[in-house]
CSV table of C-alpha atoms and ligand atoms in Angstrom, one decimal:
chain,number,residue,atom,x,y,z
A,1,THR,CA,43.6,-3.2,-0.9
A,2,GLN,CA,41.5,-5.9,-3.0
A,3,GLY,CA,40.1,-8.6,-0.6
A,4,GLN,CA,41.5,-6.5,2.6
A,5,VAL,CA,39.7,-4.1,5.1
A,6,ILE,CA,40.2,-0.5,4.2
A,7,THR,CA,40.7,2.0,7.1
A,8,CYS,CA,39.3,5.5,6.1
A,9,LYS,CA,37.8,8.8,7.1
A,10,ALA,CA,33.7,8.7,7.5
A,11,ALA,CA,31.7,11.1,9.2
A,12,VAL,CA,29.6,8.8,11.5
A,13,ALA,CA,26.1,9.8,12.9
A,14,TRP,CA,26.4,8.5,16.2
A,15,GLU,CA,22.9,9.6,17.4
A,16,PRO,CA,20.0,11.7,16.1
A,17,THR,CA,20.6,15.7,15.8
A,18,LYS,CA,24.3,15.3,17.4
A,19,PRO,CA,27.4,16.7,15.3
A,20,LEU,CA,28.7,14.0,12.8
A,21,VAL,CA,32.1,12.7,13.9
A,22,ILE,CA,35.0,12.1,11.7
A,23,GLU,CA,36.1,8.6,12.5
A,24,ASP,CA,38.2,6.2,11.5
A,25,VAL,CA,36.0,3.9,10.0
A,26,GLN,CA,36.9,-0.1,8.8
A,27,VAL,CA,35.1,-0.7,5.3
A,28,ALA,CA,35.2,-5.0,4.8
A,29,PRO,CA,35.8,-6.1,1.3
A,30,PRO,CA,32.9,-6.8,-1.0
A,31,GLN,CA,31.2,-9.6,-1.0
A,32,ALA,CA,29.1,-11.8,-3.8
A,33,GLY,CA,27.2,-9.1,-5.8
A,34,GLU,CA,28.8,-6.0,-4.0
A,35,VAL,CA,30.9,-3.6,-4.9
A,36,ARG,CA,33.5,-1.4,-3.1
A,37,VAL,CA,33.6,1.9,-4.2
A,38,GLN,CA,35.9,5.0,-3.2
A,39,ILE,CA,33.6,8.3,-2.8
A,40,LEU,CA,35.8,11.0,-4.4
A,41,PHE,CA,32.8,13.7,-3.9
A,42,THR,CA,29.2,13.5,-2.2
A,43,ALA,CA,26.7,16.4,-1.8
A,44,LEU,CA,24.0,17.0,0.7
A,45,CYS,CA,20.1,16.7,0.3
A,46,HIS,CA,17.8,17.0,2.8
A,47,THR,CA,16.7,13.5,2.7
A,48,ASP,CA,20.3,13.2,5.0
A,49,ALA,CA,19.1,16.2,7.3
A,50,TYR,CA,15.8,14.1,8.0
A,51,THR,CA,17.2,11.1,8.8
A,52,TRP,CA,19.8,12.7,11.0
A,53,SER,CA,17.4,14.6,12.7
A,54,GLY,CA,15.5,11.3,14.2
A,55,LYS,CA,12.5,11.8,12.1
A,56,ASP,CA,12.9,9.1,9.5
A,57,PRO,CA,11.4,5.5,10.9
A,58,GLU,CA,13.9,4.0,9.0
A,59,GLY,CA,16.7,5.8,10.6
A,60,LEU,CA,18.8,3.4,12.5
A,61,PHE,CA,22.1,4.9,14.4
A,62,PRO,CA,25.2,4.8,15.0
A,63,CYS,CA,25.1,5.4,10.5
A,64,ILE,CA,27.1,6.5,7.5
A,65,LEU,CA,24.6,8.8,6.0
A,66,GLY,CA,25.0,10.6,2.5
A,67,HIS,CA,23.5,9.1,-1.1
A,68,GLU,CA,24.1,12.1,-3.8
A,69,ALA,CA,27.8,11.3,-4.8
A,70,ALA,CA,30.6,9.8,-7.0
A,71,GLY,CA,33.3,7.9,-7.2
A,72,ILE,CA,35.8,4.9,-8.4
A,73,VAL,CA,34.9,1.1,-8.4
A,74,GLU,CA,37.6,-0.2,-5.7
A,75,SER,CA,37.4,-3.7,-5.8
A,76,VAL,CA,34.7,-6.0,-6.8
A,77,GLY,CA,33.0,-9.3,-5.1
A,78,GLU,CA,32.4,-12.7,-6.8
A,79,GLY,CA,30.0,-12.5,-10.0
A,80,VAL,CA,29.8,-8.7,-10.5
A,81,THR,CA,30.0,-8.3,-13.7
A,82,GLU,CA,28.6,-5.0,-15.1
A,83,VAL,CA,31.5,-2.6,-13.2
A,84,GLN,CA,35.6,-3.4,-12.8
A,85,PRO,CA,37.7,-1.4,-10.8
A,86,GLY,CA,38.4,1.7,-12.0
A,87,ASP,CA,35.1,2.1,-13.6
A,88,HIS,CA,33.5,5.7,-12.8
A,89,VAL,CA,30.3,5.3,-11.2
A,90,ILE,CA,27.4,7.0,-9.2
A,91,PRO,CA,25.6,5.0,-6.2
A,92,CYS,CA,22.1,4.7,-6.5
A,93,TYR,CA,19.6,4.9,-3.2
A,94,GLN,CA,17.0,3.2,-5.9
A,95,ALA,CA,18.3,0.0,-7.1
A,96,GLU,CA,17.8,-1.3,-10.5
A,97,CYS,CA,17.9,-5.1,-11.1
A,98,ARG,CA,15.9,-6.1,-14.3
A,99,GLU,CA,14.6,-9.0,-12.5
A,100,CYS,CA,12.7,-8.3,-9.7
A,101,LYS,CA,8.5,-8.2,-10.3
A,102,PHE,CA,9.2,-4.3,-9.6
A,103,CYS,CA,11.5,-3.8,-12.1
A,104,ARG,CA,10.0,-6.1,-14.9
A,105,SER,CA,7.0,-4.3,-14.3
A,106,GLY,CA,7.8,-1.5,-16.9
A,107,LYS,CA,5.4,0.7,-14.4
A,108,THR,CA,8.0,1.6,-12.1
A,109,ASN,CA,11.4,2.5,-11.2
A,110,LEU,CA,11.4,1.3,-7.5
A,111,CYS,CA,13.6,-2.4,-7.1
A,112,GLY,CA,12.5,-5.0,-4.8
A,113,LYS,CA,16.1,-6.8,-4.8
A,114,VAL,CA,17.7,-5.4,-2.1
A,115,ARG,CA,15.3,-2.6,-0.4
A,116,ALA,CA,14.5,-5.0,2.7
A,117,ALA,CA,18.2,-5.0,3.6
A,118,THR,CA,18.9,-1.4,2.2
A,119,GLY,CA,16.2,-0.1,4.7
A,120,VAL,CA,17.5,-1.7,7.7
A,121,GLY,CA,21.3,-0.2,7.4
A,122,ILE,CA,22.5,-3.8,6.3
A,123,MET,CA,23.8,-6.1,3.3
A,124,MET,CA,21.5,-8.6,1.4
A,125,ASN,CA,24.2,-11.2,1.2
A,126,ASP,CA,24.9,-11.7,5.0
A,127,ARG,CA,22.5,-9.4,6.7
A,128,LYS,CA,25.7,-7.1,8.3
A,129,SER,CA,27.1,-4.7,8.0
A,130,ARG,CA,30.2,-3.7,6.1
A,131,PHE,CA,31.5,-0.9,7.7
A,132,SER,CA,32.8,-1.0,11.8
A,133,ILE,CA,34.8,1.1,14.1
A,134,ASN,CA,37.2,-1.6,16.0
A,135,GLY,CA,34.9,-4.2,15.9
A,136,LYS,CA,31.4,-2.3,16.7
A,137,PRO,CA,29.3,-2.2,13.5
A,138,ILE,CA,28.1,1.0,12.1
A,139,TYR,CA,24.7,1.1,9.8
A,140,HIS,CA,24.3,1.9,6.0
A,141,PHE,CA,22.3,4.5,4.9
A,142,MET,CA,19.7,4.2,1.7
A,143,GLY,CA,22.1,1.2,0.3
A,144,THR,CA,25.1,4.2,-0.3
A,145,SER,CA,26.6,5.8,2.9
A,146,THR,CA,28.3,8.2,1.3
A,147,PHE,CA,29.5,10.2,3.7
A,148,SER,CA,32.9,8.0,3.5
A,149,GLN,CA,35.9,7.6,1.7
A,150,TYR,CA,35.1,4.1,0.9
A,151,THR,CA,31.8,2.4,0.7
A,152,VAL,CA,30.2,-0.7,0.1
A,153,VAL,CA,27.0,-0.9,-2.4
A,154,HIS,CA,24.9,-3.7,-3.3
A,155,ASP,CA,25.7,-4.3,-7.6
A,156,VAL,CA,22.4,-3.2,-8.4
A,157,SER,CA,22.7,0.0,-6.9
A,158,VAL,CA,25.5,1.6,-8.7
A,159,ALA,CA,25.5,3.5,-12.1
A,160,LYS,CA,28.9,3.0,-14.8
A,161,ILE,CA,29.1,6.7,-16.4
A,162,ASP,CA,31.6,8.4,-19.1
A,163,PRO,CA,35.0,8.1,-17.2
A,164,GLN,CA,35.1,11.9,-18.7
A,165,ALA,CA,32.7,13.6,-16.7
A,166,PRO,CA,33.8,15.6,-14.0
A,167,LEU,CA,33.1,13.7,-10.5
A,168,GLU,CA,32.7,16.8,-8.5
A,169,LYS,CA,30.0,18.2,-10.1
A,170,VAL,CA,27.9,15.0,-11.8
A,171,CYS,CA,27.6,13.4,-8.2
A,172,LEU,CA,24.5,15.6,-7.9
A,173,LEU,CA,22.7,13.1,-10.8
A,174,GLY,CA,22.7,10.7,-7.3
A,175,CYS,CA,19.6,12.2,-6.3
A,176,GLY,CA,18.1,15.9,-6.4
A,177,VAL,CA,18.7,17.0,-9.7
A,178,PRO,CA,17.1,13.8,-11.6
A,179,THR,CA,14.0,13.5,-9.1
A,180,GLY,CA,13.0,17.2,-10.3
A,181,LEU,CA,13.2,16.6,-13.7
A,182,GLY,CA,11.9,13.2,-13.5
A,183,ALA,CA,8.9,14.5,-11.6
A,184,VAL,CA,8.2,16.5,-14.6
A,185,TRP,CA,8.7,14.0,-17.5
A,186,ASN,CA,8.2,10.6,-16.2
A,187,ALA,CA,5.9,11.0,-13.2
A,188,ALA,CA,3.5,14.3,-14.5
A,189,LYS,CA,4.5,14.0,-18.3
A,190,VAL,CA,3.9,17.5,-18.7
A,191,GLU,CA,3.0,18.8,-22.3
A,192,ALA,CA,4.1,21.8,-24.0
A,193,GLY,CA,1.7,24.9,-22.8
A,194,SER,CA,1.0,23.3,-19.8
A,195,ILE,CA,0.5,25.9,-16.2
A,196,VAL,CA,3.0,24.4,-13.5
A,197,ALA,CA,3.1,25.3,-9.9
A,198,ILE,CA,5.6,24.7,-7.6
A,199,PHE,CA,6.2,24.7,-4.2
A,200,GLY,CA,9.5,24.7,-2.6
A,201,LEU,CA,12.4,26.3,-4.8
A,202,GLY,CA,15.5,24.6,-3.3
A,203,THR,CA,17.4,22.1,-5.7
A,204,VAL,CA,14.9,19.8,-6.5
A,205,GLY,CA,12.0,22.4,-6.8
A,206,LEU,CA,14.4,24.3,-9.3
A,207,ALA,CA,15.4,20.8,-11.3
A,208,VAL,CA,11.2,20.4,-11.8
A,209,ALA,CA,11.5,23.9,-12.8
A,210,GLU,CA,13.9,23.1,-15.4
A,211,GLY,CA,12.1,20.0,-16.2
A,212,ALA,CA,8.8,22.1,-16.9
A,213,LYS,CA,10.7,24.5,-19.2
A,214,VAL,CA,12.4,21.7,-21.4
A,215,ALA,CA,8.7,20.4,-21.6
A,216,GLY,CA,7.7,23.5,-22.9
A,217,ALA,CA,5.1,24.6,-19.9
A,218,SER,CA,3.9,28.5,-20.4
A,219,ARG,CA,3.8,29.4,-17.1
A,220,ILE,CA,5.8,28.1,-14.2
A,221,ILE,CA,4.7,29.4,-11.1
A,222,GLY,CA,7.2,28.7,-7.9
A,223,ILE,CA,5.9,29.3,-4.5
A,224,ASP,CA,8.3,29.3,-1.5
A,225,ILE,CA,8.2,31.4,1.9
A,226,ASP,CA,11.6,33.0,1.5
A,227,SER,CA,11.1,35.4,-1.1
A,228,LYS,CA,15.1,35.5,-1.8
A,229,LYS,CA,14.5,32.0,-3.6
A,230,PHE,CA,13.1,34.2,-6.3
A,231,ASP,CA,15.6,35.4,-8.2
A,232,ARG,CA,17.9,32.9,-8.9
A,233,ALA,CA,15.0,30.6,-9.7
A,234,LYS,CA,14.4,32.7,-13.0
A,235,ASN,CA,17.6,30.9,-14.4
A,236,PHE,CA,15.9,27.8,-13.9
A,237,GLY,CA,12.4,28.7,-15.8
A,238,VAL,CA,10.2,30.1,-13.3
A,239,THR,CA,8.6,32.2,-14.7
A,240,GLU,CA,6.2,33.9,-11.8
A,241,PHE,CA,6.6,34.0,-8.2
A,242,VAL,CA,4.2,33.7,-5.1
A,243,ASN,CA,5.3,34.3,-1.6
A,244,PRO,CA,2.0,32.8,0.6
A,245,LYS,CA,3.4,35.6,3.4
A,246,ASP,CA,2.3,38.2,1.1
A,247,HIS,CA,-1.1,36.9,1.1
A,248,ASP,CA,-4.3,36.5,3.4
A,249,LYS,CA,-6.0,33.9,1.3
A,250,PRO,CA,-5.0,30.5,1.7
A,251,ILE,CA,-2.5,30.2,-1.0
A,252,GLN,CA,-4.5,27.3,-3.3
A,253,GLN,CA,-7.2,30.2,-3.6
A,254,VAL,CA,-4.4,32.5,-5.0
A,255,ILE,CA,-3.0,30.0,-7.5
A,256,ILE,CA,-6.4,29.2,-8.4
A,257,ASP,CA,-7.4,33.6,-8.7
A,258,LEU,CA,-3.9,33.4,-10.7
A,259,THR,CA,-4.5,30.7,-13.6
A,260,ASP,CA,-8.7,30.6,-14.4
A,261,GLY,CA,-9.4,27.4,-12.1
A,262,GLY,CA,-6.4,26.4,-11.3
A,263,VAL,CA,-2.6,24.8,-12.7
A,264,ASP,CA,-2.6,21.9,-14.9
A,265,TYR,CA,0.7,20.4,-12.8
A,266,SER,CA,1.7,21.1,-9.4
A,267,PHE,CA,4.7,19.7,-7.6
A,268,GLU,CA,5.6,19.5,-3.8
A,269,CYS,CA,9.0,19.6,-3.0
A,270,ILE,CA,9.3,20.3,0.3
A,271,GLY,CA,8.2,17.3,2.7
A,272,ASN,CA,4.9,19.3,4.4
A,273,VAL,CA,1.8,17.9,4.5
A,274,SER,CA,-0.2,20.9,4.7
A,275,VAL,CA,1.6,22.2,1.8
A,276,MET,CA,0.9,18.8,-0.3
A,277,ARG,CA,-2.9,19.6,0.2
A,278,SER,CA,-2.5,23.2,-0.9
A,279,ALA,CA,-0.4,21.6,-4.0
A,280,LEU,CA,-3.5,19.2,-4.7
A,281,GLU,CA,-6.0,21.9,-4.1
A,282,CYS,CA,-4.3,24.6,-6.6
A,283,CYS,CA,-5.1,22.3,-9.6
A,284,HIS,CA,-7.7,22.5,-12.3
A,285,LYS,CA,-10.7,20.5,-12.1
A,286,GLY,CA,-11.2,17.8,-14.3
A,287,TRP,CA,-7.3,17.3,-14.6
A,288,GLY,CA,-5.1,18.8,-12.6
A,289,THR,CA,-2.3,16.4,-11.4
A,290,SER,CA,0.1,17.3,-8.3
A,291,VAL,CA,3.0,15.2,-7.4
A,292,ILE,CA,4.3,14.8,-4.0
A,293,VAL,CA,8.1,15.0,-4.3
A,294,GLY,CA,9.1,16.0,-0.7
A,295,VAL,CA,9.4,13.5,1.7
A,296,ALA,CA,7.4,14.0,5.7
A,297,ALA,CA,8.2,13.0,8.7
A,298,SER,CA,7.2,9.9,10.3
A,299,GLY,CA,3.5,10.0,11.9
A,300,GLN,CA,2.4,12.6,9.4
A,301,GLU,CA,-0.3,11.9,6.9
A,302,ILE,CA,-2.1,13.9,4.1
A,303,SER,CA,-5.8,15.0,3.7
A,304,THR,CA,-8.3,16.0,1.5
A,305,ARG,CA,-11.7,16.2,1.0
A,306,PRO,CA,-12.2,13.2,-1.3
A,307,PHE,CA,-14.4,15.7,-3.5
A,308,GLN,CA,-11.0,17.1,-5.1
A,309,LEU,CA,-10.1,13.6,-6.8
A,310,VAL,CA,-14.1,12.8,-7.4
A,311,THR,CA,-13.7,16.1,-10.0
A,312,GLY,CA,-10.8,14.8,-11.2
A,313,ARG,CA,-7.9,16.1,-9.9
A,314,VAL,CA,-5.3,13.2,-9.6
A,315,TRP,CA,-2.8,12.9,-7.0
A,316,LYS,CA,0.7,10.8,-6.9
A,317,GLY,CA,4.0,11.0,-6.2
A,318,THR,CA,7.9,10.1,-7.4
A,319,ALA,CA,11.2,8.4,-6.0
A,320,PHE,CA,14.5,9.6,-7.8
A,321,GLY,CA,11.8,11.2,-10.3
A,322,GLY,CA,10.6,7.6,-11.9
A,323,PHE,CA,13.6,7.1,-13.6
A,324,LYS,CA,15.4,3.6,-13.6
A,325,SER,CA,18.5,4.3,-11.8
A,326,ARG,CA,21.3,2.1,-13.8
A,327,SER,CA,19.9,2.8,-17.0
A,328,GLN,CA,19.0,6.2,-16.9
A,329,VAL,CA,21.6,8.1,-14.3
A,330,PRO,CA,24.5,7.0,-17.4
A,331,TRP,CA,22.3,9.1,-19.8
A,332,LEU,CA,21.8,12.1,-17.5
A,333,VAL,CA,25.6,12.1,-17.0
A,334,ASP,CA,25.9,12.5,-20.8
A,335,LYS,CA,22.8,15.1,-21.2
A,336,TYR,CA,24.7,16.8,-19.0
A,337,MET,CA,27.9,16.5,-20.9
A,338,LYS,CA,26.0,17.7,-24.2
A,339,LYS,CA,24.9,20.8,-22.1
A,340,GLU,CA,21.4,19.4,-22.2
A,341,ILE,CA,20.9,19.9,-18.8
A,342,LYS,CA,22.3,22.0,-15.9
A,343,VAL,CA,24.1,20.1,-12.8
A,344,ASP,CA,26.8,23.4,-12.2
A,345,GLU,CA,24.5,25.7,-11.5
A,346,TYR,CA,23.0,23.9,-8.9
A,347,ILE,CA,26.2,24.2,-6.8
A,348,THR,CA,26.7,26.9,-4.4
A,349,HIS,CA,29.1,25.4,-2.1
A,350,ASN,CA,32.5,23.5,-1.8
A,351,LEU,CA,33.7,22.1,1.3
A,352,THR,CA,35.5,19.1,2.8
A,353,LEU,CA,34.5,15.7,4.5
A,354,GLY,CA,36.0,17.2,7.4
A,355,GLU,CA,33.6,20.3,7.2
A,356,ILE,CA,30.6,18.4,7.0
A,357,ASN,CA,28.9,20.0,10.0
A,358,LYS,CA,29.5,23.3,8.6
A,359,ALA,CA,28.1,22.1,5.4
A,360,PHE,CA,24.4,20.5,7.4
A,361,ASP,CA,24.6,24.2,8.5
A,362,LEU,CA,24.7,25.6,5.4
A,363,MET,CA,21.8,23.8,4.1
A,364,HIS,CA,19.3,25.4,6.3
A,365,GLU,CA,20.6,29.1,5.0
A,366,GLY,CA,18.6,30.4,1.7
A,367,GLY,CA,21.7,30.8,-0.4
A,368,CYS,CA,22.8,26.9,-0.3
A,369,LEU,CA,21.6,24.7,-3.0
A,370,ARG,CA,23.8,22.0,-2.9
A,371,CYS,CA,27.2,21.9,-1.1
A,372,VAL,CA,29.9,19.4,-2.8
A,373,LEU,CA,32.3,17.6,-0.2
A,374,SER,CA,35.5,16.3,-1.5
A,375,THR,CA,36.5,13.4,0.8
B,401,NAD,P1,15.4,22.6,-0.1
B,401,NAD,O1,15.3,22.6,1.7
B,401,NAD,O2,16.5,23.0,-0.4
B,401,NAD,O3,14.1,23.3,-0.5
B,401,NAD,C1,12.6,23.5,0.2
B,401,NAD,C2,12.2,24.5,-0.2
B,401,NAD,O4,10.7,25.1,0.4
B,401,NAD,C3,13.0,25.9,0.6
B,401,NAD,O5,13.2,27.0,-0.3
B,401,NAD,C4,12.2,26.7,1.7
B,401,NAD,O6,12.3,27.8,2.0
B,401,NAD,C5,10.7,26.0,1.1
B,401,NAD,N1,9.6,26.1,1.9
B,401,NAD,C6,10.0,26.1,2.9
B,401,NAD,N2,8.4,25.5,3.7
B,401,NAD,C7,7.4,26.2,2.8
B,401,NAD,C8,6.2,26.3,2.6
B,401,NAD,N3,5.4,26.3,4.0
B,401,NAD,N4,5.8,27.1,1.7
B,401,NAD,C9,6.6,26.9,0.3
B,401,NAD,N5,7.8,27.1,0.7
B,401,NAD,C10,8.4,26.6,1.8
B,401,NAD,O7,14.9,20.9,-0.2
B,401,NAD,P2,15.5,20.0,-1.5
B,401,NAD,O8,16.8,19.5,-1.3
B,401,NAD,O9,14.9,20.5,-2.8
B,401,NAD,O10,14.3,19.1,-1.1
B,401,NAD,C11,13.1,19.2,-0.9
B,401,NAD,C12,12.4,17.9,-0.6
B,401,NAD,O11,12.4,16.6,-1.3
B,401,NAD,C13,12.8,17.6,0.8
B,401,NAD,O12,11.7,16.7,1.4
B,401,NAD,C14,13.6,16.0,0.8
B,401,NAD,O13,14.0,15.1,1.2
B,401,NAD,C15,12.9,16.0,-0.9
B,401,NAD,N6,13.5,14.5,-1.9
B,401,NAD,C16,12.9,13.5,-2.3
B,401,NAD,C17,13.1,13.2,-3.3
B,401,NAD,C18,12.2,11.9,-4.2
B,401,NAD,O14,13.2,11.2,-4.3
B,401,NAD,N7,11.0,12.0,-4.1
B,401,NAD,C19,14.6,13.2,-3.7
B,401,NAD,C20,14.7,14.3,-3.3
B,401,NAD,C21,14.7,15.1,-2.2
B,402,AHE,N1,12.8,6.3,5.2
B,402,AHE,C1,11.9,7.4,4.8
B,402,AHE,C2,11.2,7.7,3.2
B,402,AHE,C3,12.7,8.0,2.7
B,402,AHE,C4,12.0,8.4,1.2
B,402,AHE,O1,11.1,8.4,0.9
B,402,AHE,N2,12.9,8.3,-0.3
B,402,AHE,C5,12.9,8.8,-1.3
B,402,AHE,C6,14.1,9.1,-1.4
B,402,AHE,S1,14.3,11.0,-0.9
B,402,AHE,C7,15.9,11.1,-1.3
B,402,AHE,O2,16.6,12.0,-1.2
B,402,AHE,C8,12.8,7.3,-2.1
B,402,AHE,O3,13.1,6.7,-3.1
B,402,AHE,N3,11.8,6.7,-1.7
B,402,AHE,C9,11.2,5.2,-1.9
B,402,AHE,C10,12.2,4.0,-1.1
B,402,AHE,O4,12.2,3.2,-1.7
B,402,AHE,O5,12.8,4.4,-0.1
B,402,AHE,C11,10.5,7.0,5.3
B,402,AHE,O6,9.6,8.0,5.9
B,402,AHE,O7,10.4,6.1,5.8
B,403,ZN,ZN1,18.2,13.3,-2.0
């Protein structure tokens, strides 16, 4: 198949909110600096649902969504040296070129090399899509488009991993789990003994809990409006639960009262701007740090009294948990193989690519964390 167009099945989002359609899609061969990957397993993340909803200012249609996956390199374009056909890989929506201003700064995991293209659903080389249906181009998404049996990604957007690792599990290391762990380890740098509050106990929030437990946090307070989330969260390290619906007071006041003045670190893992405010304001005066992880819709803005920051609270955010993707995803896979981090426990459902609309429906049910699709 090398050098040839591959026709395969992919789930196409033709329009916001309209059910995805499994189509025969033509996937062009990889050009210079590109890699064609056979996707074997892909999970769904709430960011896919967010873009599908039409609320993502970067959402373009028709497109192939999906960004949490694992597969095998099918072929590589000219000049690609770091991966070869047969390599097991995880596509990385946050690239790492190791050459751009961002990568060289040592201050961020964001990479500038291909971001301008991945934000508008095309490849850098010729500013075109590699996906088409009978000649009509279909946009890429986040530089990954994993809801397809084959995809084309930039070489800076693919991490080579241990071939022994089970792809049906480690696909989760493409987004949600690293995001939560890294929010704790890289963005907040939680110290042993800290008090932590987590708003939202989905996959990302539970991975924050796991990261905080590993970091030695003394109290891990989980906040969710769905009390059904609480039992499971204990297994990920959450020590106390608060449902805002059980209280008349603002949730930040409830947390402040519980913690003698506020928490050391808080994490917003929902994407709700009013919860982001609560998460900041439940932090302790003088040092409390709040990390925004949730993705809020287009047009939404955060606010607080500047006095909150004047008196020492810190507001920050993180993408992919601050992990440098190509360097650190293989390290996370190794940690999973050594049983130092959980992955299997976040997988609550397994379906096929053909059942993707059912998988999106499942996301809105409280019991679902990650649903892994086999392609
Ligand atoms: P999820 O929907 O599984 O989890 C969200 C949780 O928040 C649910 O348990 C829900 O019951 C709870 N919730 C909703 N409204 C609430 C409220 N007002 N107060 C308290 N709890 C509330 O989602 P997820 O997959 O864990 O993702 C969480 C967010 O993180 C999403 O916005 C997603 O887009 C974003 N995300 C960001 C990054 C990043 O790099 N920054 C990476 C992955 C996901
Ligand atoms: N396109 C959205 C922003 C979406 C967003 O913030 N994406 C996160 C990853 S979420 C993964 O589930 C991210 O990495 N952001 C940094 C980046 O470079 O995109 C919008 O609102 O415009
Ligand atoms: Zn995601």
